[in-house]
Amino acid sequence: MDNFVWDKDRQSRTGVAEAVFCAHKSDQDLRAIIEFSQSNEAPVLLTRLNLDQYQRLPVKLQQILDYDTTSSTAIINEPPTIVSCNDICIVTAGTSDLNIAAEAQRTLAFNGYKAPIFSDVGVAGLWRLMEKIDHIRQYKIIIALAGMEGALFSVLAGLVRAPIIAVPTSVGYGVSQDGKVALDSALASCSPGILAVNIDNGFGGANAAIKIINQFSER
Amino acid sequence: MDNFVWDKDRQSRTGVAEAVFCAHKSDQDLRAIIEFSQSNEAPVLLTRLNLDQYQRLPVKLQQILDYDTTSSTAIINEPPTIVSCNDICIVTAGTSDLNIAAEAQRTLAFNGYKAPIFSDVGVAGLWRLMEKIDHIRQYKIIIALAGMEGALFSVLAGLVRAPIIAVPTSVGYGVSQDGKVALDSALASCSPGILAVNIDNGFGGANAAIKIINQFSER
Amino acid sequence: MDNFVWDKDRQSRTGVAEAVFCAHKSDQDLRAIIEFSQSNEAPVLLTRLNLDQYQRLPVKLQQILDYDTTSSTAIINEPPTIVSCNDICIVTAGTSDLNIAAEAQRTLAFNGYKAPIFSDVGVAGLWRLMEKIDHIRQYKIIIALAGMEGALFSVLAGLVRAPIIAVPTSVGYGVSQDGKVALDSALASCSPGILAVNIDNGFGGANAAIKIINQFSER
Amino acid sequence: MDNFVWDKDRQSRTGVAEAVFCAHKSDQDLRAIIEFSQSNEAPVLLTRLNLDQYQRLPVKLQQILDYDTTSSTAIINEPPTIVSCNDICIVTAGTSDLNIAAEAQRTLAFNGYKAPIFSDVGVAGLWRLMEKIDHIRQYKIIIALAGMEGALFSVLAGLVRAPIIAVPTSVGYGVSQDGKVALDSALASCSPGILAVNIDNGFGGANAAIKIINQFSER
Amino acid sequence: MDNFVWDKDRQSRTGVAEAVFCAHKSDQDLRAIIEFSQSNEAPVLLTRLNLDQYQRLPVKLQQILDYDTTSSTAIINEPPTIVSCNDICIVTAGTSDLNIAAEAQRTLAFNGYKAPIFSDVGVAGLWRLMEKIDHIRQYKIIIALAGMEGALFSVLAGLVRAPIIAVPTSVGYGVSQDGKVALDSALASCSPGILAVNIDNGFGGANAAIKIINQFSER
Amino acid sequence: MDNFVWDKDRQSRTGVAEAVFCAHKSDQDLRAIIEFSQSNEAPVLLTRLNLDQYQRLPVKLQQILDYDTTSSTAIINEPPTIVSCNDICIVTAGTSDLNIAAEAQRTLAFNGYKAPIFSDVGVAGLWRLMEKIDHIRQYKIIIALAGMEGALFSVLAGLVRAPIIAVPTSVGYGVSQDGKVALDSALASCSPGILAVNIDNGFGGANAAIKIINQFSER
Amino acid sequence: MDNFVWDKDRQSRTGVAEAVFCAHKSDQDLRAIIEFSQSNEAPVLLTRLNLDQYQRLPVKLQQILDYDTTSSTAIINEPPTIVSCNDICIVTAGTSDLNIAAEAQRTLAFNGYKAPIFSDVGVAGLWRLMEKIDHIRQYKIIIALAGMEGALFSVLAGLVRAPIIAVPTSVGYGVSQDGKVALDSALASCSPGILAVNIDNGFGGANAAIKIINQFSER
Amino acid sequence: MDNFVWDKDRQSRTGVAEAVFCAHKSDQDLRAIIEFSQSNEAPVLLTRLNLDQYQRLPVKLQQILDYDTTSSTAIINEPPTIVSCNDICIVTAGTSDLNIAAEAQRTLAFNGYKAPIFSDVGVAGLWRLMEKIDHIRQYKIIIALAGMEGALFSVLAGLVRAPIIAVPTSVGYGVSQDGKVALDSALASCSPGILAVNIDNGFGGANAAIKIINQFSER
């Protein structure tokens, strides 16, 4: 484990637990990190651990992990259950955004927050959003996901009091194939109060929401 | 007038009258074009003729022109009034889009179409659009203008049967300062049936609307 | 089917039937959508359903689908045949544009419009276009497809009275490998009256054409 | 005032007061908006009202405005003073970020929040930030401004529990001349919990902070 | 003249005479270059010498120069007249391209080649090009200029045997405002045999034509 | 063969023989084109026919083709041998550019021109170029290939009288991974007389050279 | 070996030994280069030789190579051991940067320099860097690697006297997926004295360090 | 002086003296910085202080400054003369690069290093560089400046043992108008050992050179 430095006090310093981004890591480094984490007995969230990487792990390490295919996340040493405070909801423009929504939802759960997903309420059929808007309005923070042109961010921000954490997704093709249009739509929105994270960054959106809640709760 | 070739049969060939884009032309070429047009007795629309260019023209040429500051357009040899058919309306997200809306409106008028402008109905306050949507629905073609993130295009296209001709505008700053985000939002929209023209191209949006109407009317 | 919200009145609200974009959807969500659609007895068009996705479906779901490899589209619950009105034609610059042309053609057919394809009439050999131009001129709306530099859009728009719906394609390499040059050529054209949709968006081009026809016909 | 639609219930609907973005507006539209606002007796914040625009206003309208050169903002009908709750602070990487910091600070004040500015604590001299970090940690939300490479966002987010609202600024030259690098640094940060707004969008950063505070306070 | 190194044998080494690009040069360096060139008695072509730079020169240096406003070029020590060989013609899509066409024409003249300009033959009105195409076909090399979408390059290359030297111009707005679309259209053309130079580089286009002629003539 | 229109007089009209770009074509269309070409008895050059496409062809069609793996080209109905005129040479910066160099060389050969390749003379070791420069100078036209930063184009153009046809290649990584830097270096070169074609367009570079030679020879 | 020109005096001319970039080379050219190098008895470093390329080599050539998977490098004719002078260290922001760090380390070793790697000291947990900063300060040159937002470069440059050679890596996703943000952060840094090489260019970073050391040592 | 934090120990911590980047600073902040610096009696270098900013300063502050128009730099409290060690030279591709070269030269002088400028040795006329190369080779570090396509960097790096600090300049137009091509050429060079700083960053190039020298000298 020479190559990995445990951020031992991240939880107390920043309010969010240790997580490891697995996308570019070698199989060898992943194995070392998982073994170290287990022996360390601290809860760790692995993100962007794709199915291929997972399946190349030794079986005994696979068994240590609570792995979820939809979100490509895994948990080592499940943290003790924390009572959900029900402050956050997740809203998606389409069903294609669900993988990233799951990454956000699992990150929240790992940190003790249970958040429902309102899916497929994109603005092409505005009535779908309007049917659910009163329900959505009850949450203190909204994590919204949209790809393509990301118009959902602007419409939502004009309808609710909650801050919108916009997670643009790489759903689309042609000019929007990499999520850049959805991101720029969030940033350039005519509706004030939208906050953006990186494309497909469900983990980051969840972290920001957690930081906000932490600041205003007694936890 | 060596440098300018009169497109003598454009009206009959393509259904839209001759127009001259003045933005990059020298003062000398502009003078020659205006003089030629006048002597030719054909109606001509000058677009992107900014106030400086206009004021540098000899007074006698200024007097030939019916110049409009808001739209930066001028007309030579006003065409005979044509009865408005009231098929087209113009919708803008904000008051900042009005210069380009005026370019579209004047181009339509020059070709015999009277079109009202519904302004400042951007989606940040959705009720503004909803108050007028029944009125907007009565038009066969909608020319919509929006800068910033251009969410208006998607919302509108989901609410009406009419095709949307999206004219993205260079209203905004930061990531949207050149109108690119609004354009890409129109192209990447989750609502089908949106058709885009170049940024700030009110003239082009109007021309396309005219071509459509021409194809389906007996005129 | 929690993740998918049926846009039940899209047909009456916007004039185009429900369609599902399959590109980023999980196998599980696709299965749910197909099953729901079948039980709902409404016609549905699936677009961007690639051969791999199709072949991973259970055989009984494959049998429900009228799948077409060239266009990567499938139809559930074929709509009743509608008499073609022959208003729209499709024009392609090269044979490489045919997949996207097929997407447009199938979308039109699903909505009751039969449209012929005039293929391989790019401007490198202008006589190929000129031989067919009188035939093309008989249609009220032209859906034009071109990749590379997209010069076909400008030439065509200068020759016909019909509005051109430009569908840029991702045919090309080097500077044009992603279809961006063809798109920008449509938008920046010196010929007025060109309307652009997203790169490779044959579906969107067809939808816009349908919306136009719907507005001016008694259907 | 045909072109401007008053968003009468924005305050109650979204929790933030009406504001008008003046950057692309004509002198004529600005005059109409100011007159309407005054007669309406509601507090309004004007942003991006540059000195030239201000000086072209009739003197009697200038006198209505509480104009501030540094932030290019003006207030019509000052709202009743609200007791500051001292939850938000503003941090800047350099003195060149102060105009945008002032826009944020004035927007907060207009909505009843007093926020101090910690300026010139960029990471080139890390000790400058470390000297003030304990003081900064006392605030519940941090609005951070940085241009150039925006490294301040990442360092700050690793040191505090508060969520960081990153306002990238267009301070820099060469590759960073338009603020794009600072924006992308905020989005791509290795530190979780950073939330970004558009480049130079001090107004938007302040609005997001207000929305957060509103959600968690009894106001 | 410490800062400027005379390329004394460029003519014999590369076949084209010395030229000085003035765009970024200080007034002081320009003066030194002109004085040195005069004393050196060699013909020199100055390009991109704008009117402001010219007018800031001392009168005695202005008198040395044969300055042309349209092309922003100046000649020091006019070379002896060389019999024109009439191998090259210049073709422009619009009148807005004439400044750059003049730069090409003057560069050719300075090197002893007289070339006519066929202007305003863009493809929006194809008949304008077709009327002149037989005349254009008589030249061995064609320097073609176009801004906006640059479709002229492709159409021309499909009609003639001559190689096309494409000079994209920065004529346009929105997506084409900097000449990039015209350049990429030349590079991505479906017509083989198009050769591109930099945007607005009339000088470079002329130089390449001269190099070609030199290689195949006895001069 | 409905989808493919034979450009029957391209040779006489533009001076270069028919060629088919295979990159985006379906297997079905490729088969039809090859069969048609064979029956038509005209020589045809297929470019960008990759090994996979070739191997998926029926064996009897493979046998018709004179296929070359290095250049990914194939010839149908070899044209009668034409005496080489030895006017053109090909120069590459590195060995990685050889595939594209082979495409150029084969295109030249198909049209009757034999051209040698001077490879691996990039400017990192200037002596490699200098050792061969006298030999290179004997050719009338130089087709130069370079990826990465493309400095070879500028150096070469300053050393020879021949026009340089620059073929930028997609050799490189990081900022240069797509050949864009090499292309822009050719266009922005401080050495006049460089003419650029699209990235990896060995075919286009060869075509342009052929057009030039054709114009000045009696063939 | 026709296609490859041995840069025989590169070592004496530039101070760094011959190296071959293998990424775009054909199997055939690689074989020829390895055979030539062996017979030439000179030490050669192969970079970007991926595992697939290596495994396609004939076994006898594989045996000639000292191949390293992590860095994708191979050495032919190991140079005589040179005493390490311990002037250079390598610092990485995360474990994902280790492949590129290994390329740098192996290049240094091949040229006689032993350099330690300080890994995973990114600024999200500043204490990780601070724990090692005194150790890092002992080296004369620092090669720093970071992907994502690259904030490490700025923080490090403000803490040490040594010049920083920044090697941005393509670690990240969304806006930073290609390493461009990390590169631009190095270039736009508010800390003076940072020097950048291409994305993922561990080889180049090492070469620059070697050139610096060579200039100031007696070797 | 609330907004400016003096980096009191930068000299001892990083080896380079305090400098202030003036480009985006308000007149008021500039005055405060100058007054503070004077009273502090420490030498300070002001960079990017353009003539307009300088002339708007009160006369008594102008007199404090040793202002240089060419480099847009000013010095407060000239440091004691340090014996030049003659290790660094500056090389420019053209005379248009001289302003940025002057910024580098003045920064070096302020820190005690005298460096000559070899100007106008761009590769279009390679002999100009070759005439001076032996002289250039005598310096330990080379700061090279080039705009346009930046080929000078690659050629130079292949000819000398010294590391090249490449300062790309924004000299050029069309594709190279912002210096991006020259920058990318430095980064993508086929010659190893080139180190890049931001576009037009003569100050940064000088700082890096100083840091290198400091590390290896006894000063």
PDB file of N, CA and C in Angstrom, chain H residues 64-112:
ATOM      1  N   ILE H  64       7.467  57.307  -8.677  1.00  0.00           N
ATOM      2  CA  ILE H  64       8.048  56.209  -7.892  1.00  0.00           C
ATOM      3  C   ILE H  64       8.431  55.035  -8.790  1.00  0.00           C
ATOM      4  N   LEU H  65       7.681  54.910  -9.891  1.00  0.00           N
ATOM      5  CA  LEU H  65       7.843  53.727 -10.736  1.00  0.00           C
ATOM      6  C   LEU H  65       8.932  53.891 -11.787  1.00  0.00           C
ATOM      7  N   ASP H  66       9.712  52.867 -11.980  1.00  0.00           N
ATOM      8  CA  ASP H  66      10.603  52.786 -13.145  1.00  0.00           C
ATOM      9  C   ASP H  66       9.806  52.010 -14.195  1.00  0.00           C
ATOM     10  N   TYR H  67       9.097  52.778 -15.063  1.00  0.00           N
ATOM     11  CA  TYR H  67       8.152  52.163 -15.992  1.00  0.00           C
ATOM     12  C   TYR H  67       8.771  51.936 -17.378  1.00  0.00           C
ATOM     13  N   ASP H  68       8.477  50.803 -17.993  1.00  0.00           N
ATOM     14  CA  ASP H  68       8.997  50.495 -19.329  1.00  0.00           C
ATOM     15  C   ASP H  68       7.837  50.140 -20.266  1.00  0.00           C
ATOM     16  N   THR H  69       7.667  50.943 -21.307  1.00  0.00           N
ATOM     17  CA  THR H  69       6.516  50.784 -22.194  1.00  0.00           C
ATOM     18  C   THR H  69       6.552  49.473 -22.966  1.00  0.00           C
ATOM     19  N   THR H  70       7.702  49.117 -23.500  1.00  0.00           N
ATOM     20  CA  THR H  70       7.791  47.927 -24.341  1.00  0.00           C
ATOM     21  C   THR H  70       7.322  46.664 -23.615  1.00  0.00           C
ATOM     22  N   SER H  71       7.753  46.521 -22.391  1.00  0.00           N
ATOM     23  CA  SER H  71       7.418  45.303 -21.643  1.00  0.00           C
ATOM     24  C   SER H  71       6.189  45.475 -20.763  1.00  0.00           C
ATOM     25  N   SER H  72       5.646  46.692 -20.665  1.00  0.00           N
ATOM     26  CA  SER H  72       4.520  46.988 -19.770  1.00  0.00           C
ATOM     27  C   SER H  72       4.816  46.570 -18.332  1.00  0.00           C
ATOM     28  N   THR H  73       6.053  46.797 -17.911  1.00  0.00           N
ATOM     29  CA  THR H  73       6.430  46.471 -16.528  1.00  0.00           C
ATOM     30  C   THR H  73       6.917  47.724 -15.805  1.00  0.00           C
ATOM     31  N   ALA H  74       6.855  47.668 -14.493  1.00  0.00           N
ATOM     32  CA  ALA H  74       7.392  48.764 -13.686  1.00  0.00           C
ATOM     33  C   ALA H  74       8.057  48.173 -12.458  1.00  0.00           C
ATOM     34  N   ILE H  75       9.045  48.889 -11.943  1.00  0.00           N
ATOM     35  CA  ILE H  75       9.766  48.419 -10.759  1.00  0.00           C
ATOM     36  C   ILE H  75       9.655  49.464  -9.663  1.00  0.00           C
ATOM     37  N   ILE H  76       9.352  49.007  -8.462  1.00  0.00           N
ATOM     38  CA  ILE H  76       9.331  49.878  -7.289  1.00  0.00           C
ATOM     39  C   ILE H  76      10.506  49.443  -6.416  1.00  0.00           C
ATOM     40  N   ASN H  77      11.277  50.406  -5.957  1.00  0.00           N
ATOM     41  CA  ASN H  77      12.434  50.090  -5.112  1.00  0.00           C
ATOM     42  C   ASN H  77      13.401  49.130  -5.803  1.00  0.00           C
ATOM     43  N   GLU H  78      14.027  49.618  -6.852  1.00  0.00           N
ATOM     44  CA  GLU H  78      15.015  48.830  -7.610  1.00  0.00           C
ATOM     45  C   GLU H  78      15.896  48.026  -6.663  1.00  0.00           C
ATOM     46  N   PRO H  79      16.026  46.736  -6.906  1.00  0.00           N
ATOM     47  CA  PRO H  79      16.883  45.929  -6.034  1.00  0.00           C
ATOM     48  C   PRO H  79      18.352  46.259  -6.288  1.00  0.00           C
ATOM     49  N   PRO H  80      19.226  45.996  -5.324  1.00  0.00           N
ATOM     50  CA  PRO H  80      20.651  46.236  -5.519  1.00  0.00           C
ATOM     51  C   PRO H  80      21.165  45.411  -6.691  1.00  0.00           C
ATOM     52  N   THR H  81      22.049  46.020  -7.489  1.00  0.00           N
ATOM     53  CA  THR H  81      22.557  45.317  -8.656  1.00  0.00           C
ATOM     54  C   THR H  81      23.237  44.020  -8.250  1.00  0.00           C
ATOM     55  N   ILE H  82      22.883  42.980  -8.970  1.00  0.00           N
ATOM     56  CA  ILE H  82      23.497  41.684  -8.727  1.00  0.00           C
ATOM     57  C   ILE H  82      24.350  41.366  -9.948  1.00  0.00           C
ATOM     58  N   VAL H  83      25.497  40.777  -9.744  1.00  0.00           N
ATOM     59  CA  VAL H  83      26.364  40.473 -10.874  1.00  0.00           C
ATOM     60  C   VAL H  83      25.664  39.473 -11.789  1.00  0.00           C
ATOM     61  N   SER H  84      25.569  39.818 -13.037  1.00  0.00           N
ATOM     62  CA  SER H  84      24.951  38.912 -14.006  1.00  0.00           C
ATOM     63  C   SER H  84      25.780  37.651 -14.136  1.00  0.00           C
ATOM     64  N   CYS H  85      25.103  36.522 -14.256  1.00  0.00           N
ATOM     65  CA  CYS H  85      25.869  35.285 -14.390  1.00  0.00           C
ATOM     66  C   CYS H  85      25.832  34.743 -15.810  1.00  0.00           C
ATOM     67  N   ASN H  86      25.026  35.422 -16.684  1.00  0.00           N
ATOM     68  CA  ASN H  86      25.091  35.105 -18.112  1.00  0.00           C
ATOM     69  C   ASN H  86      24.748  33.666 -18.486  1.00  0.00           C
ATOM     70  N   ASP H  87      23.796  33.084 -17.768  1.00  0.00           N
ATOM     71  CA  ASP H  87      23.433  31.695 -18.018  1.00  0.00           C
ATOM     72  C   ASP H  87      22.257  31.539 -18.975  1.00  0.00           C
ATOM     73  N   ILE H  88      21.502  32.601 -19.164  1.00  0.00           N
ATOM     74  CA  ILE H  88      20.231  32.505 -19.873  1.00  0.00           C
ATOM     75  C   ILE H  88      20.252  33.373 -21.117  1.00  0.00           C
ATOM     76  N   CYS H  89      19.690  32.857 -22.246  1.00  0.00           N
ATOM     77  CA  CYS H  89      19.474  33.743 -23.374  1.00  0.00           C
ATOM     78  C   CYS H  89      18.019  33.629 -23.825  1.00  0.00           C
ATOM     79  N   ILE H  90      17.593  34.646 -24.558  1.00  0.00           N
ATOM     80  CA  ILE H  90      16.225  34.716 -25.065  1.00  0.00           C
ATOM     81  C   ILE H  90      16.287  34.694 -26.580  1.00  0.00           C
ATOM     82  N   VAL H  91      15.455  33.875 -27.199  1.00  0.00           N
ATOM     83  CA  VAL H  91      15.463  33.724 -28.654  1.00  0.00           C
ATOM     84  C   VAL H  91      14.041  33.967 -29.160  1.00  0.00           C
ATOM     85  N   THR H  92      13.867  34.799 -30.199  1.00  0.00           N
ATOM     86  CA  THR H  92      12.520  35.025 -30.722  1.00  0.00           C
ATOM     87  C   THR H  92      12.432  34.655 -32.199  1.00  0.00           C
ATOM     88  N   ALA H  93      11.249  34.134 -32.559  1.00  0.00           N
ATOM     89  CA  ALA H  93      11.031  33.771 -33.957  1.00  0.00           C
ATOM     90  C   ALA H  93      10.888  34.996 -34.839  1.00  0.00           C
ATOM     91  N   GLY H  94      10.278  36.065 -34.319  1.00  0.00           N
ATOM     92  CA  GLY H  94      10.060  37.246 -35.135  1.00  0.00           C
ATOM     93  C   GLY H  94      10.155  38.526 -34.334  1.00  0.00           C
ATOM     94  N   THR H  95      10.154  39.651 -35.016  1.00  0.00           N
ATOM     95  CA  THR H  95      10.198  40.935 -34.321  1.00  0.00           C
ATOM     96  C   THR H  95       8.882  41.199 -33.582  1.00  0.00           C
ATOM     97  N   SER H  96       7.809  40.556 -34.005  1.00  0.00           N
ATOM     98  CA  SER H  96       6.527  40.767 -33.327  1.00  0.00           C
ATOM     99  C   SER H  96       6.497  40.179 -31.921  1.00  0.00           C
ATOM    100  N   ASP H  97       7.455  39.324 -31.602  1.00  0.00           N
ATOM    101  CA  ASP H  97       7.500  38.712 -30.279  1.00  0.00           C
ATOM    102  C   ASP H  97       8.253  39.561 -29.260  1.00  0.00           C
ATOM    103  N   LEU H  98       8.712  40.745 -29.674  1.00  0.00           N
ATOM    104  CA  LEU H  98       9.647  41.483 -28.819  1.00  0.00           C
ATOM    105  C   LEU H  98       9.034  42.035 -27.537  1.00  0.00           C
ATOM    106  N   ASN H  99       7.744  42.377 -27.527  1.00  0.00           N
ATOM    107  CA  ASN H  99       7.148  42.866 -26.281  1.00  0.00           C
ATOM    108  C   ASN H  99       7.214  41.812 -25.181  1.00  0.00           C
ATOM    109  N   ILE H 100       6.889  40.609 -25.551  1.00  0.00           N
ATOM    110  CA  ILE H 100       6.911  39.542 -24.546  1.00  0.00           C
ATOM    111  C   ILE H 100       8.351  39.182 -24.183  1.00  0.00           C
ATOM    112  N   ALA H 101       9.228  39.230 -25.160  1.00  0.00           N
ATOM    113  CA  ALA H 101      10.651  39.002 -24.869  1.00  0.00           C
ATOM    114  C   ALA H 101      11.154  40.040 -23.864  1.00  0.00           C
ATOM    115  N   ALA H 102      10.686  41.267 -24.021  1.00  0.00           N
ATOM    116  CA  ALA H 102      11.100  42.326 -23.094  1.00  0.00           C
ATOM    117  C   ALA H 102      10.573  42.068 -21.690  1.00  0.00           C
ATOM    118  N   GLU H 103       9.354  41.524 -21.586  1.00  0.00           N
ATOM    119  CA  GLU H 103       8.809  41.187 -20.260  1.00  0.00           C
ATOM    120  C   GLU H 103       9.705  40.150 -19.576  1.00  0.00           C
ATOM    121  N   ALA H 104      10.149  39.156 -20.367  1.00  0.00           N
ATOM    122  CA  ALA H 104      11.045  38.139 -19.809  1.00  0.00           C
ATOM    123  C   ALA H 104      12.378  38.759 -19.400  1.00  0.00           C
ATOM    124  N   GLN H 105      12.928  39.589 -20.286  1.00  0.00           N
ATOM    125  CA  GLN H 105      14.246  40.179 -20.034  1.00  0.00           C
ATOM    126  C   GLN H 105      14.223  41.072 -18.786  1.00  0.00           C
ATOM    127  N   ARG H 106      13.146  41.848 -18.657  1.00  0.00           N
ATOM    128  CA  ARG H 106      13.056  42.759 -17.502  1.00  0.00           C
ATOM    129  C   ARG H 106      12.871  41.965 -16.209  1.00  0.00           C
ATOM    130  N   THR H 107      12.096  40.889 -16.264  1.00  0.00           N
ATOM    131  CA  THR H 107      11.908  40.068 -15.068  1.00  0.00           C
ATOM    132  C   THR H 107      13.234  39.450 -14.638  1.00  0.00           C
ATOM    133  N   LEU H 108      14.008  38.998 -15.604  1.00  0.00           N
ATOM    134  CA  LEU H 108      15.332  38.450 -15.298  1.00  0.00           C
ATOM    135  C   LEU H 108      16.227  39.523 -14.671  1.00  0.00           C
ATOM    136  N   ALA H 109      16.216  40.700 -15.265  1.00  0.00           N
ATOM    137  CA  ALA H 109      17.064  41.781 -14.761  1.00  0.00           C
ATOM    138  C   ALA H 109      16.681  42.151 -13.334  1.00  0.00           C
ATOM    139  N   PHE H 110      15.391  42.222 -13.073  1.00  0.00           N
ATOM    140  CA  PHE H 110      14.902  42.560 -11.737  1.00  0.00           C
ATOM    141  C   PHE H 110      15.398  41.553 -10.701  1.00  0.00           C
ATOM    142  N   ASN H 111      15.603  40.315 -11.146  1.00  0.00           N
ATOM    143  CA  ASN H 111      16.082  39.271 -10.246  1.00  0.00           C
ATOM    144  C   ASN H 111      17.596  39.058 -10.345  1.00  0.00           C
ATOM    145  N   GLY H 112      18.283  39.965 -11.103  1.00  0.00           N
ATOM    146  CA  GLY H 112      19.735  39.922 -11.103  1.00  0.00           C
ATOM    147  C   GLY H 112      20.375  39.142 -12.245  1.00  0.00           C
TER     148      GLY H 112
END
